[in-house]
Coordinates of C-alpha atoms in Angstrom, one line a residue:
X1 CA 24.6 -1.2 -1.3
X2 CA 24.3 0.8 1.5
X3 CA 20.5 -0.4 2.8
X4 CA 18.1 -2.1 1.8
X5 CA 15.7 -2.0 -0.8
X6 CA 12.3 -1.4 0.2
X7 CA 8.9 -3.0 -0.1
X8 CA 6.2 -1.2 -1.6
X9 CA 3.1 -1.6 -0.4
X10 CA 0.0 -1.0 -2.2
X11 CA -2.7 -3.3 -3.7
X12 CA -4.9 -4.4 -6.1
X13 CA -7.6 -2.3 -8.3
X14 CA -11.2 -3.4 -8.2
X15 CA -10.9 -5.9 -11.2
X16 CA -8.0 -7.1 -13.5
X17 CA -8.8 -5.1 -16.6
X18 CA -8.8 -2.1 -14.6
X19 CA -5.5 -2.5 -13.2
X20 CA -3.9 -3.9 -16.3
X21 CA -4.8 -0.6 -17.5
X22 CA -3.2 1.2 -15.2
X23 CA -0.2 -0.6 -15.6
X24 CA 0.2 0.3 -19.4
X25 CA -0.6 4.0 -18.7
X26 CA -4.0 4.2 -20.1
X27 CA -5.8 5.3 -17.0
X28 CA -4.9 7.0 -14.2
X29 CA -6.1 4.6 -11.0
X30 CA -8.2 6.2 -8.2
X31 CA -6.5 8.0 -5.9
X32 CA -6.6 9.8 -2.4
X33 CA -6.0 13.4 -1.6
X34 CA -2.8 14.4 0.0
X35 CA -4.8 17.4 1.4
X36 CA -7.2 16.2 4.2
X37 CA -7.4 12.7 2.8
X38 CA -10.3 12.8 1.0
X39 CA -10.9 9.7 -0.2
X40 CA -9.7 8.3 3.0
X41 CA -12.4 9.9 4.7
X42 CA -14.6 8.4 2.2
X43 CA -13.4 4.5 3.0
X44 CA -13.9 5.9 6.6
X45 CA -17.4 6.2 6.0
X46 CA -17.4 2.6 4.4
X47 CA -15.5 1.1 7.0
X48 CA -18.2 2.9 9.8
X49 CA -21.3 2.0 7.8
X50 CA -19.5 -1.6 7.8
X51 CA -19.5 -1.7 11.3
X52 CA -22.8 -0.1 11.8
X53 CA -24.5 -3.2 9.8
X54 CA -22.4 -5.5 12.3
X55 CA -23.8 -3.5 15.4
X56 CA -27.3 -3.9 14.4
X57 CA -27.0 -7.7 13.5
X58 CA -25.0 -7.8 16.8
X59 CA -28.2 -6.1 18.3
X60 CA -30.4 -8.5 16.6
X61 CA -28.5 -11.7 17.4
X62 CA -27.4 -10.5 20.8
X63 CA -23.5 -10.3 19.4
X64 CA -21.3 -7.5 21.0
X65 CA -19.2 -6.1 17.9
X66 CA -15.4 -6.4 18.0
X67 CA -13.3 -3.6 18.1
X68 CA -11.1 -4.0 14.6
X69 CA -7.1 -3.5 15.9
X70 CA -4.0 -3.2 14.2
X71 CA -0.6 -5.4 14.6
X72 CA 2.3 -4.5 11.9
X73 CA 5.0 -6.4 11.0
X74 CA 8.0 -6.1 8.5
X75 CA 10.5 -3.7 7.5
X76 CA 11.2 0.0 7.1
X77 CA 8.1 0.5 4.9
X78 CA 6.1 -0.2 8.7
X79 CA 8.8 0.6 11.0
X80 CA 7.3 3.8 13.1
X81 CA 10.5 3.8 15.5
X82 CA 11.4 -0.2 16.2
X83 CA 15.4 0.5 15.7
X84 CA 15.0 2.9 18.4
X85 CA 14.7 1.0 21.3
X86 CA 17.4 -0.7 19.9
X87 CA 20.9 0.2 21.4
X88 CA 23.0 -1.8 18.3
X89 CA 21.2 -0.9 15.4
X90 CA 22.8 1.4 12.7
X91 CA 19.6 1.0 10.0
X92 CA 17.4 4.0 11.7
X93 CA 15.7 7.4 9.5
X94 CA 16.1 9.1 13.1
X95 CA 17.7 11.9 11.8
X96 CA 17.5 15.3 9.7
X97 CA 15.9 15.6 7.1
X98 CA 13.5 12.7 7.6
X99 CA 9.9 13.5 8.9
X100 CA 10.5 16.9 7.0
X101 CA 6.7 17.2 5.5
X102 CA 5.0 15.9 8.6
X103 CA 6.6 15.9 11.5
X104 CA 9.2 18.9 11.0
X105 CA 11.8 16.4 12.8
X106 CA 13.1 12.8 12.5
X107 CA 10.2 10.4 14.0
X108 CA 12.1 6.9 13.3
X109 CA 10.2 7.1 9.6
X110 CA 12.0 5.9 6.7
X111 CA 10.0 8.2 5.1
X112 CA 9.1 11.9 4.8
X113 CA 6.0 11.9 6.6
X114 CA 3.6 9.2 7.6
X115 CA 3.8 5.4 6.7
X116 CA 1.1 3.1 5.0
X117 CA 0.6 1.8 9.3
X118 CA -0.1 5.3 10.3
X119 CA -2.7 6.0 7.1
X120 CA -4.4 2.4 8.0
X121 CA -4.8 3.6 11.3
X122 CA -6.3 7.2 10.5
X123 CA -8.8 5.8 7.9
X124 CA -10.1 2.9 10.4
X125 CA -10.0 5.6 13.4
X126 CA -7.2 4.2 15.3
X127 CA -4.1 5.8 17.4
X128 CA -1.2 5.3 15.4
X129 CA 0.6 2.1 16.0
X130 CA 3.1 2.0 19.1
X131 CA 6.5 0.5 19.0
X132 CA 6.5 -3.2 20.9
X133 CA 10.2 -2.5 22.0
X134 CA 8.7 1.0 23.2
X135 CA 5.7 -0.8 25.6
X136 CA 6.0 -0.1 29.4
X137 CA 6.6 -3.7 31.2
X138 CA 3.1 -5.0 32.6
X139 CA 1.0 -2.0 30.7
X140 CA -2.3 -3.1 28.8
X141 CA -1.8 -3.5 25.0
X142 CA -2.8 -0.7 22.6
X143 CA -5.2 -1.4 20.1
X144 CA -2.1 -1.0 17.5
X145 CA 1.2 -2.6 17.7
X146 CA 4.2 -2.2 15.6
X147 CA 7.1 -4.7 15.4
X148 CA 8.2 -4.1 12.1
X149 CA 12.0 -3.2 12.0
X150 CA 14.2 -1.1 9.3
X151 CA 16.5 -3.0 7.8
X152 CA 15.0 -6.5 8.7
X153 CA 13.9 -9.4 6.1
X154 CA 12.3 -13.1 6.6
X155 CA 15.8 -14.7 6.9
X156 CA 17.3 -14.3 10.1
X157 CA 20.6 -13.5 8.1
X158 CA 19.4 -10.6 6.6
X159 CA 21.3 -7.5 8.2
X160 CA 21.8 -9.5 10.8
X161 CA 24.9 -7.1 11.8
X162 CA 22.7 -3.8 11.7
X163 CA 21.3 -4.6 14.9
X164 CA 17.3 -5.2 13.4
X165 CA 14.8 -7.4 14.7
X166 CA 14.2 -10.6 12.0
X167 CA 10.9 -11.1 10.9
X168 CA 11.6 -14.5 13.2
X169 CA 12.0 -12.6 16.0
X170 CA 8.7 -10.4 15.6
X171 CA 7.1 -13.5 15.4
X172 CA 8.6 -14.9 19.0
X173 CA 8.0 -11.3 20.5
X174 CA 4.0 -11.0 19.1
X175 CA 4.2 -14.6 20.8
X176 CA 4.6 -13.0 23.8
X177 CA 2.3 -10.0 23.4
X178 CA -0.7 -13.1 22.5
X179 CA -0.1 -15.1 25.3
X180 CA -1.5 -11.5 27.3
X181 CA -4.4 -11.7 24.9
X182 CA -7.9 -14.1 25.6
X183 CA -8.0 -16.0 22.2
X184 CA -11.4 -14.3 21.6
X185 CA -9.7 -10.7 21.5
X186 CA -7.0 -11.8 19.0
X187 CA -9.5 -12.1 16.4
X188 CA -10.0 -8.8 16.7
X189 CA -6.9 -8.0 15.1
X190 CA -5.5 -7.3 11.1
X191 CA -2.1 -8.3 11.0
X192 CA 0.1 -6.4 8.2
X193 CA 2.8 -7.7 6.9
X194 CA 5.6 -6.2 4.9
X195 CA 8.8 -8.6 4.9
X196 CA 11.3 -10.0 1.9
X197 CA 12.9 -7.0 0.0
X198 CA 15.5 -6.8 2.0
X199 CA 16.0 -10.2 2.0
X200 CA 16.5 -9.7 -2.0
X201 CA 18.0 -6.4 -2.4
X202 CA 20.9 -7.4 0.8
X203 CA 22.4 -9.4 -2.1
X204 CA 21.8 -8.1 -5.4
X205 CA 25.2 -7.8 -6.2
X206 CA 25.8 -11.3 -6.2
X207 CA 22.5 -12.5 -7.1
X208 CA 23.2 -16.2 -6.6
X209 CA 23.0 -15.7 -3.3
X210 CA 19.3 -14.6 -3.1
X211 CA 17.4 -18.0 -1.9
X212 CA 14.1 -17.1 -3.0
X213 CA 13.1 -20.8 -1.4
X214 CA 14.1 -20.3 1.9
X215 CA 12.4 -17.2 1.9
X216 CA 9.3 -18.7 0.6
X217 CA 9.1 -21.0 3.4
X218 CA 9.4 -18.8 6.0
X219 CA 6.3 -16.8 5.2
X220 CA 4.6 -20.3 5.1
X221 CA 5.6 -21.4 8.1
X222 CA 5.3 -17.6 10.0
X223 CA 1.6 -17.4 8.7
X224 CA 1.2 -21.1 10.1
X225 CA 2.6 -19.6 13.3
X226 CA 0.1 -16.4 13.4
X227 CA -2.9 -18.8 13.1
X228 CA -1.7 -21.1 16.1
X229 CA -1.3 -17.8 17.9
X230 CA -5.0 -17.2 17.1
X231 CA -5.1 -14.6 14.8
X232 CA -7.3 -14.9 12.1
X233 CA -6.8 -12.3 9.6
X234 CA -3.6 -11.6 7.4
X235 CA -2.8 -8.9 5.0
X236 CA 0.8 -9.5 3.3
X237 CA 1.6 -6.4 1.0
X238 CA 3.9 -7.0 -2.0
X239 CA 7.7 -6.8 -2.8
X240 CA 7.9 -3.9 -4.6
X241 CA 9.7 -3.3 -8.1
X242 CA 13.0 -2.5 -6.5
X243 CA 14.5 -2.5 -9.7
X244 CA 13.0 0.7 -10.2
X245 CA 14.5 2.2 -6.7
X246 CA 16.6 5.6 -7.4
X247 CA 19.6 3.7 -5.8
X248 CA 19.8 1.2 -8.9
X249 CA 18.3 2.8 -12.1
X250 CA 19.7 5.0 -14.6
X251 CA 17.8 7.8 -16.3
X252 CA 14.7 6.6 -14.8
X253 CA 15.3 2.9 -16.4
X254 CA 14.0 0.2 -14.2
X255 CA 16.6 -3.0 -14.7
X256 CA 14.6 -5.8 -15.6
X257 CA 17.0 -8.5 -14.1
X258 CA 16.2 -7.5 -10.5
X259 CA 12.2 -6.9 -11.0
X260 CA 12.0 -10.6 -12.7
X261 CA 13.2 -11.8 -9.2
X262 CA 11.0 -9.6 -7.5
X263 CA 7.8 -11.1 -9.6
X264 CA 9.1 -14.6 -9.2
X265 CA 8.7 -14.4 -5.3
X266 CA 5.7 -12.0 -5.7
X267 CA 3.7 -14.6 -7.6
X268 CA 4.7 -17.7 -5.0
X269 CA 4.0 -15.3 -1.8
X270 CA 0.8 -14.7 -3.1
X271 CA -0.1 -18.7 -3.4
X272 CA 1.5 -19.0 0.3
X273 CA -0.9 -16.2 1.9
X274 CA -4.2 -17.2 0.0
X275 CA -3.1 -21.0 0.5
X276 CA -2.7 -21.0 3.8
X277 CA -6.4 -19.2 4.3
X278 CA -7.9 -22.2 2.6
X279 CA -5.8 -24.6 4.7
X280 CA -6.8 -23.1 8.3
X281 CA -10.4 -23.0 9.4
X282 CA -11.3 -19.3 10.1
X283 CA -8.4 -17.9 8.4
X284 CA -8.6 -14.9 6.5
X285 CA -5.4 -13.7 4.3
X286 CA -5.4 -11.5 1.3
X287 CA -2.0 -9.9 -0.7
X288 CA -1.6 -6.6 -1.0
X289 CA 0.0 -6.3 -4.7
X290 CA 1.8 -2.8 -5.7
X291 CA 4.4 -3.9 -8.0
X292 CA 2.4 -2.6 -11.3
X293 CA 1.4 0.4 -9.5
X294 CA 4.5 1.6 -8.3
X295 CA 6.7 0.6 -11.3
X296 CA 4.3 2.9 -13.1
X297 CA 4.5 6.1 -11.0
X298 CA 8.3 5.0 -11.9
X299 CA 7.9 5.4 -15.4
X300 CA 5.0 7.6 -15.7
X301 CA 5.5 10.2 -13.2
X302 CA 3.4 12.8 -14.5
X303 CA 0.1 10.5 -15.6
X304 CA 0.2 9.9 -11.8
X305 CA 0.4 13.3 -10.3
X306 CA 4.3 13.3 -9.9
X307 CA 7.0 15.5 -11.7
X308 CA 9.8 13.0 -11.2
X309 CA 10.2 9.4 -10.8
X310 CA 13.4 9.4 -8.0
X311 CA 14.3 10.5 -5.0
X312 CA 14.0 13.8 -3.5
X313 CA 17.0 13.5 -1.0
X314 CA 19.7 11.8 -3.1
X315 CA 22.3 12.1 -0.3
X316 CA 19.5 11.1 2.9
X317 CA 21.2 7.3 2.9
X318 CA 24.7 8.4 3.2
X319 CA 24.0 10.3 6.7
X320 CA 26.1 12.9 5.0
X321 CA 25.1 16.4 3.7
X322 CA 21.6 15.0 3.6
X323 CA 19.9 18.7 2.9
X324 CA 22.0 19.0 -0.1
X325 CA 20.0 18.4 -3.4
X326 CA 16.9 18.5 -1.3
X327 CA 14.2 18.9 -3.0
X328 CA 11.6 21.5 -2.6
X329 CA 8.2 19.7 -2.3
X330 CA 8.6 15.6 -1.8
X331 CA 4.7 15.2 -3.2
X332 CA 6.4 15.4 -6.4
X333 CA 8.4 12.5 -5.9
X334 CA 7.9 8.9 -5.7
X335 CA 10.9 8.4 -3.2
X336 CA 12.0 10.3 -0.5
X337 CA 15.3 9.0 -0.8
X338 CA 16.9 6.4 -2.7
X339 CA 14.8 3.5 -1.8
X340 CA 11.6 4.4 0.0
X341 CA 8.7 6.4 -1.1
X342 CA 7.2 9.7 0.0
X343 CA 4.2 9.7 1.9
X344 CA 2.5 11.1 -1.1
X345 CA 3.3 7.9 -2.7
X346 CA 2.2 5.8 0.4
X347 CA -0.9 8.1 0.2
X348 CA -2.0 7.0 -3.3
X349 CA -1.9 3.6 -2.5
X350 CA -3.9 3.4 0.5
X351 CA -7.4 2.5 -1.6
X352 CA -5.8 -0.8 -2.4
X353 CA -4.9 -1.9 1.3
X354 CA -8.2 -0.6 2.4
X355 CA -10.3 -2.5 0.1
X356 CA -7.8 -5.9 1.0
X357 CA -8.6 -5.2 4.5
X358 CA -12.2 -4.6 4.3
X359 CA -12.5 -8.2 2.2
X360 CA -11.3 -10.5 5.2
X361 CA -13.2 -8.0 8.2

């Protein structure tokens, strides 16, 4: 395979029944507008009447009110230009016809628009997160960061010759950026994660090869590091199904042997992230779960709003004759290309990160 496989990131529904609906096709789950963001707005509203409570307690009590910040870590599904600032790497989206719908040229998006980071940010009323590699030496932090890199994974193996930044050596370079912090300001922060597809889809040919362990205990163990660092709230969004990714199915069939993989590290990633809040006093962490939603815009396009369940640039991976088979509107698609979705997909899963988000504020 030529890249990756991608993590989608989306979330739960309000309660179980709901979302097991959703799954079988019943219902159609709540959803935002691609025009305006309307719905957005409306968990903007949430989010300031949130705060508003915790200026007048703050007012009551004496308490200043922190200001909520952003730090993103992961893979393509984050990375807002990472690869870059990064003279070796050959796994970049910096080039025609990616950022068609938003941006009208190539922004470093793996995508054809804006990311789940950049509608986090909007929603909350932040700047749109800033590329660590990208920060002037000896400049004040911005109030988002982004370290996530195309391409990456948790094991340090993973692409390891495309010239990404490991989800390892995020962690070492966000070591730096807190050591700049006061401890009391890092608690200001939600830190994103979206790591491990790669990790998974890097060797689905030879799927003995995938060591769902090692993986396992490298979130562990990078959570465990985020908390000695001082920051206090996590949000870790799902592998996606990426047996349903264009680049693997046929006819719009999902192959069951690589999903089964994906839900076997799903199910133990969520026990890491919620286990390790119990563990550590103060620690917040909640998972982001999209597999059921997105496998279901797969194979139920038009319940969800879309008129086919693939790609929209078939030929955007090969970096060759990438605007032929365009497609004429990417909202009607649940990928952009062969392995990551369009920003009208990101777009209808943004009610499910917001409500994870707003549990551990």
């Amino acid at each position: 395979m030529e890249k990756s496989l991608w993590i989608a990131a989306t979330g739960e529904l309000e309660e179980e029944q709901e979302r097991q609906k959703i799954v079988q096709g019943s219902v159609r789950p709540k959803r935002f507008s691609t025009k305006g963001f309307g719905e957005m707005k409306t968990w903007s509203k949430i989010l300031v009447f949130v705060f508003a409570i915790l200026a007048l307690c703050a007012c009551v009590y004496g308490r200043s009110v922190p200001q909520l910040r952003t730090i993103y870590m992961g893979d393509s599904i984050f990375d807002v230009g990472t690869n870059k600032y990064v003279k070796s790497s050959v796994s970049r989206c910096d080039f025609v016809p990616y950022g068609k719908t938003r941006y009208n040229k190539p922004s470093g998006r793996c995508s054809d628009g804006f990311l789940i980071p950049d509608l986090i940010n909007q929603v909350i009323g932040l700047p749109f997160s800033k590329p660590f590699l990208g920060l002037k030496a000896g400049s004040q932090p911005p109030l988002s960061i982004n370290f996530a890199s195309d391409g990456s994974g948790l094991l340090d193996s993973t692409h390891s010759d495309w010239g990404v930044v490991s989800f390892n050596e995020q962690l070492k370079q966000l070591g730096q950026l807190a050591n700049k912090i006061s401890k009391k300001n890092l608690n200001d922060f939600v830190v994103v994660i979206s790591s491990g597809g790669n990790d998974i889809a890097a060797n689905l040919q030879n799927t003995a090869e995938i060591d769902l362990e090692a993986m396992l205990v490298l979130l562990e163990k990078g959570l465990e590091q985020l908390y000695k660092y001082g920051f206090r709230k996590i949000v870790y969004s799902s592998v996606g199904p990426l047996g349903c990714a264009p680049v693997v199915t046929s006819g719009g069939n999902c192959v069951r042997e690589i999903n089964n993989l994906v839900e076997q590290f799903n199910g133990q990633a969520r026990e890491i992230v919620l286990g390790v809040a119990r563990k550590f006093p103060g620690m917040r962490g909640t998972f982001v779960d999209g597999y059921s939603l997105i496998k279901s815009f797969v194979e139920n396009p038009v319940k969800f709003g879309f008129k086919n369940g693939g790609g929209c640039c078939p030929n955007c991976l090969s970096h060759k004759n990438t605007l032929s088979g365009l497609c004429k509107n990417p909202s009607d698609y649940v990928f952009w290309d062969l392995i990551h979705p369009t920003e009208h997909t990101y777009t209808l899963l943004m009610r499910e990160f917001m409500e994870q988000i707003t549990k551990i504020l």
